[in-house]
mmCIF file of N, CA and C in Angstrom:
data_model
loop_
_atom_site.group_PDB
_atom_site.id
_atom_site.type_symbol
_atom_site.label_atom_id
_atom_site.label_comp_id
_atom_site.label_asym_id
_atom_site.label_seq_id
_atom_site.Cartn_x
_atom_site.Cartn_y
_atom_site.Cartn_z
ATOM 1 N N MET A 1 -0.230 1.959 -0.135
ATOM 2 C CA MET A 1 0.265 0.887 0.092
ATOM 3 C C MET A 1 0.878 0.886 1.564
ATOM 4 N N VAL A 2 0.620 -0.082 2.210
ATOM 5 C CA VAL A 2 1.069 -0.047 3.577
ATOM 6 C C VAL A 2 1.625 -1.717 4.103
ATOM 7 N N GLY A 3 2.612 -1.384 4.911
ATOM 8 C CA GLY A 3 3.049 -2.685 5.513
ATOM 9 C C GLY A 3 2.088 -3.168 6.516
ATOM 10 N N GLU A 4 1.827 -4.548 6.772
ATOM 11 C CA GLU A 4 0.812 -5.127 7.481
ATOM 12 C C GLU A 4 1.141 -5.013 8.997
ATOM 13 N N LEU A 5 2.670 -4.634 9.381
ATOM 14 C CA LEU A 5 2.957 -4.676 10.717
ATOM 15 C C LEU A 5 3.198 -2.910 10.852
ATOM 16 N N GLU A 6 2.624 -2.094 10.242
ATOM 17 C CA GLU A 6 2.617 -0.639 10.705
ATOM 18 C C GLU A 6 1.807 -0.700 11.830
ATOM 19 N N ARG A 7 1.845 0.643 12.312
ATOM 20 C CA ARG A 7 1.073 1.238 13.727
ATOM 21 C C ARG A 7 -0.291 1.192 13.172
ATOM 22 N N PRO A 8 -1.151 0.760 14.140
ATOM 23 C CA PRO A 8 -2.641 0.783 13.838
ATOM 24 C C PRO A 8 -3.392 1.891 13.302
ATOM 25 N N GLU A 9 -2.512 3.290 13.914
ATOM 26 C CA GLU A 9 -3.010 4.584 13.629
ATOM 27 C C GLU A 9 -2.839 4.520 11.855
ATOM 28 N N ILE A 10 -1.821 4.138 11.465
ATOM 29 C CA ILE A 10 -1.481 4.349 10.234
ATOM 30 C C ILE A 10 -2.244 3.463 9.249
ATOM 31 N N LEU A 11 -2.281 2.329 9.637
ATOM 32 C CA LEU A 11 -3.340 1.078 8.900
ATOM 33 C C LEU A 11 -4.846 1.989 8.947
ATOM 34 N N ALA A 12 -5.239 2.681 9.882
ATOM 35 C CA ALA A 12 -6.475 3.120 9.855
ATOM 36 C C ALA A 12 -6.568 4.377 8.868
ATOM 37 N N ALA A 13 -5.692 5.005 8.769
ATOM 38 C CA ALA A 13 -5.590 6.165 8.071
ATOM 39 C C ALA A 13 -5.642 5.517 6.403
ATOM 40 N N VAL A 14 -4.810 4.796 6.293
ATOM 41 C CA VAL A 14 -4.857 4.236 4.883
ATOM 42 C C VAL A 14 -6.217 3.724 4.716
ATOM 43 N N ASP A 15 -6.986 3.117 5.493
ATOM 44 C CA ASP A 15 -8.405 2.468 5.117
ATOM 45 C C ASP A 15 -9.247 3.881 4.744
ATOM 46 N N LEU A 16 -8.903 5.058 5.559
ATOM 47 C CA LEU A 16 -9.860 5.914 5.307
ATOM 48 C C LEU A 16 -9.790 6.407 4.043
ATOM 49 N N LEU A 17 -8.192 6.788 3.596
ATOM 50 C CA LEU A 17 -7.837 7.240 2.317
ATOM 51 C C LEU A 17 -8.468 6.373 1.225
ATOM 52 N N ALA A 18 -8.603 5.090 1.248
ATOM 53 C CA ALA A 18 -8.716 4.205 0.233
ATOM 54 C C ALA A 18 -10.396 4.367 0.178
ATOM 55 N N ARG A 19 -11.048 4.631 1.181
ATOM 56 C CA ARG A 19 -12.623 4.779 1.089
ATOM 57 C C ARG A 19 -12.819 6.273 0.407
ATOM 58 N N GLU A 20 -12.182 7.169 0.834
ATOM 59 C CA GLU A 20 -12.592 8.586 0.511
ATOM 60 C C GLU A 20 -11.866 9.205 -0.669
ATOM 61 N N VAL A 21 -10.770 8.688 -0.990
ATOM 62 C CA VAL A 21 -10.235 9.192 -2.326
ATOM 63 C C VAL A 21 -10.558 8.473 -3.420
ATOM 64 N N PRO A 22 -11.265 9.225 -4.362
ATOM 65 C CA PRO A 22 -11.669 8.453 -5.801
ATOM 66 C C PRO A 22 -10.273 7.781 -6.328
ATOM 67 N N GLY A 23 -10.432 6.707 -6.737
ATOM 68 C CA GLY A 23 -9.422 5.844 -7.397
ATOM 69 C C GLY A 23 -8.582 5.308 -6.728
ATOM 70 N N ALA A 24 -8.622 5.659 -5.376
ATOM 71 C CA ALA A 24 -7.704 5.189 -4.372
ATOM 72 C C ALA A 24 -7.802 3.572 -4.260
ATOM 73 N N GLU A 25 -6.771 2.921 -3.978
ATOM 74 C CA GLU A 25 -6.800 1.620 -3.484
ATOM 75 C C GLU A 25 -5.857 1.110 -2.381
ATOM 76 N N ARG A 26 -6.498 0.148 -1.634
ATOM 77 C CA ARG A 26 -5.837 -0.172 -0.387
ATOM 78 C C ARG A 26 -4.773 -1.364 -0.736
ATOM 79 N N ALA A 27 -3.332 -1.493 -0.520
ATOM 80 C CA ALA A 27 -2.647 -2.843 -0.742
ATOM 81 C C ALA A 27 -1.807 -2.781 0.532
ATOM 82 N N VAL A 28 -1.877 -3.975 1.013
ATOM 83 C CA VAL A 28 -1.145 -4.291 2.264
ATOM 84 C C VAL A 28 -0.066 -5.116 1.857
ATOM 85 N N MET A 29 1.255 -4.865 2.257
ATOM 86 C CA MET A 29 2.326 -5.720 2.029
ATOM 87 C C MET A 29 2.772 -6.753 3.276
ATOM 88 N N ARG A 30 2.651 -7.857 2.989
ATOM 89 C CA ARG A 30 2.623 -8.781 4.327
ATOM 90 C C ARG A 30 4.370 -8.900 4.507
ATOM 91 N N GLY A 31 4.488 -8.969 6.082
ATOM 92 C CA GLY A 31 5.966 -9.039 6.615
ATOM 93 C C GLY A 31 6.731 -7.914 6.554
ATOM 94 N N THR A 32 5.979 -6.586 6.154
ATOM 95 C CA THR A 32 6.511 -5.588 6.369
ATOM 96 C C THR A 32 6.071 -4.359 6.974
ATOM 97 N N ALA A 33 6.725 -3.546 7.562
ATOM 98 C CA ALA A 33 6.302 -2.339 8.436
ATOM 99 C C ALA A 33 6.004 -0.959 7.845
ATOM 100 N N HIS A 34 7.151 -0.167 8.133
ATOM 101 C CA HIS A 34 6.870 1.453 7.351
ATOM 102 C C HIS A 34 7.698 1.556 6.204
ATOM 103 N N LEU A 35 8.538 0.644 6.018
ATOM 104 C CA LEU A 35 8.958 1.124 4.497
ATOM 105 C C LEU A 35 9.040 -0.374 3.733
ATOM 106 N N PRO A 36 7.715 -0.594 3.281
ATOM 107 C CA PRO A 36 7.793 -1.785 2.350
ATOM 108 C C PRO A 36 8.585 -1.801 0.998
ATOM 109 N N SER A 37 8.730 -0.526 0.513
ATOM 110 C CA SER A 37 9.569 -0.385 -0.734
ATOM 111 C C SER A 37 10.992 -0.686 -0.361
ATOM 112 N N MET A 38 11.423 -0.378 0.926
ATOM 113 C CA MET A 38 12.779 -1.032 0.909
ATOM 114 C C MET A 38 13.076 -2.512 1.526
ATOM 115 N N GLU A 39 11.842 -2.779 2.484
ATOM 116 C CA GLU A 39 11.694 -4.089 3.050
ATOM 117 C C GLU A 39 11.538 -5.327 1.868
ATOM 118 N N ARG A 40 10.879 -4.973 0.747
ATOM 119 C CA ARG A 40 10.451 -6.073 -0.172
ATOM 120 C C ARG A 40 10.413 -4.964 -1.604
ATOM 121 N N PRO A 41 11.487 -4.735 -2.050
ATOM 122 C CA PRO A 41 11.466 -3.859 -3.171
ATOM 123 C C PRO A 41 10.591 -4.408 -4.677
ATOM 124 N N GLU A 42 11.190 -5.760 -4.570
ATOM 125 C CA GLU A 42 10.409 -6.434 -5.798
ATOM 126 C C GLU A 42 8.914 -6.586 -5.815
ATOM 127 N N ASP A 43 8.481 -6.881 -4.624
ATOM 128 C CA ASP A 43 7.162 -7.080 -4.416
ATOM 129 C C ASP A 43 6.382 -5.651 -4.430
ATOM 130 N N PHE A 44 6.838 -4.452 -4.119
ATOM 131 C CA PHE A 44 6.751 -3.078 -4.065
ATOM 132 C C PHE A 44 6.321 -2.760 -5.365
ATOM 133 N N ASP A 45 7.845 -2.871 -6.127
ATOM 134 C CA ASP A 45 7.654 -2.571 -7.604
ATOM 135 C C ASP A 45 6.483 -3.167 -8.533
ATOM 136 N N SER A 46 6.202 -4.619 -8.027
ATOM 137 C CA SER A 46 5.032 -5.150 -8.938
ATOM 138 C C SER A 46 3.987 -4.423 -8.620
ATOM 139 N N LEU A 47 3.283 -4.288 -7.420
ATOM 140 C CA LEU A 47 2.271 -3.514 -7.160
ATOM 141 C C LEU A 47 2.284 -2.371 -7.609
ATOM 142 N N VAL A 48 3.088 -1.428 -7.701
ATOM 143 C CA VAL A 48 3.030 -0.293 -8.247
ATOM 144 C C VAL A 48 2.874 -0.351 -9.782
ATOM 145 N N GLU A 49 3.384 -1.214 -10.514
ATOM 146 C CA GLU A 49 3.067 -1.545 -11.819
ATOM 147 C C GLU A 49 1.876 -1.899 -12.222
ATOM 148 N N GLU A 50 1.322 -2.915 -11.393
ATOM 149 C CA GLU A 50 -0.005 -3.346 -11.603
ATOM 150 C C GLU A 50 -0.991 -2.256 -11.260
ATOM 151 N N PHE A 51 -0.846 -1.163 -10.403
ATOM 152 C CA PHE A 51 -1.706 -0.177 -10.216
ATOM 153 C C PHE A 51 -1.655 0.844 -11.537
ATOM 154 N N LEU A 52 -0.548 1.470 -11.844
ATOM 155 C CA LEU A 52 -0.208 1.914 -12.976
ATOM 156 C C LEU A 52 -1.051 1.546 -14.131
ATOM 157 N N GLY A 53 -0.579 0.077 -14.396
ATOM 158 C CA GLY A 53 -1.342 -0.476 -15.495
ATOM 159 C C GLY A 53 -2.982 -0.378 -15.558
ATOM 160 N N ARG A 54 -3.444 -0.345 -14.264
ATOM 161 C CA ARG A 54 -4.930 -0.265 -14.295
ATOM 162 C C ARG A 54 -5.600 1.248 -14.321
ATOM 163 N N SER A 55 -4.489 2.134 -14.376
ATOM 164 C CA SER A 55 -4.944 3.631 -14.105
ATOM 165 C C SER A 55 -4.675 4.191 -15.488
ATOM 166 N N ARG A 56 -4.414 3.448 -16.487
ATOM 167 C CA ARG A 56 -4.221 4.044 -17.824
ATOM 168 C C ARG A 56 -5.565 4.472 -18.643
#
């Protein structure tokens, strides 16, 4: 998970991890930067719960 306002090199690293790590997914939180879990905690929690639900 990454904030859409994150630095370009971080966004690129997230893209690489999503492509190369089996089972990894890329989620972008709109309107956030480096700390999406603190900037939009409810949205963050929802995305984590959705991911964990698919991973069972």
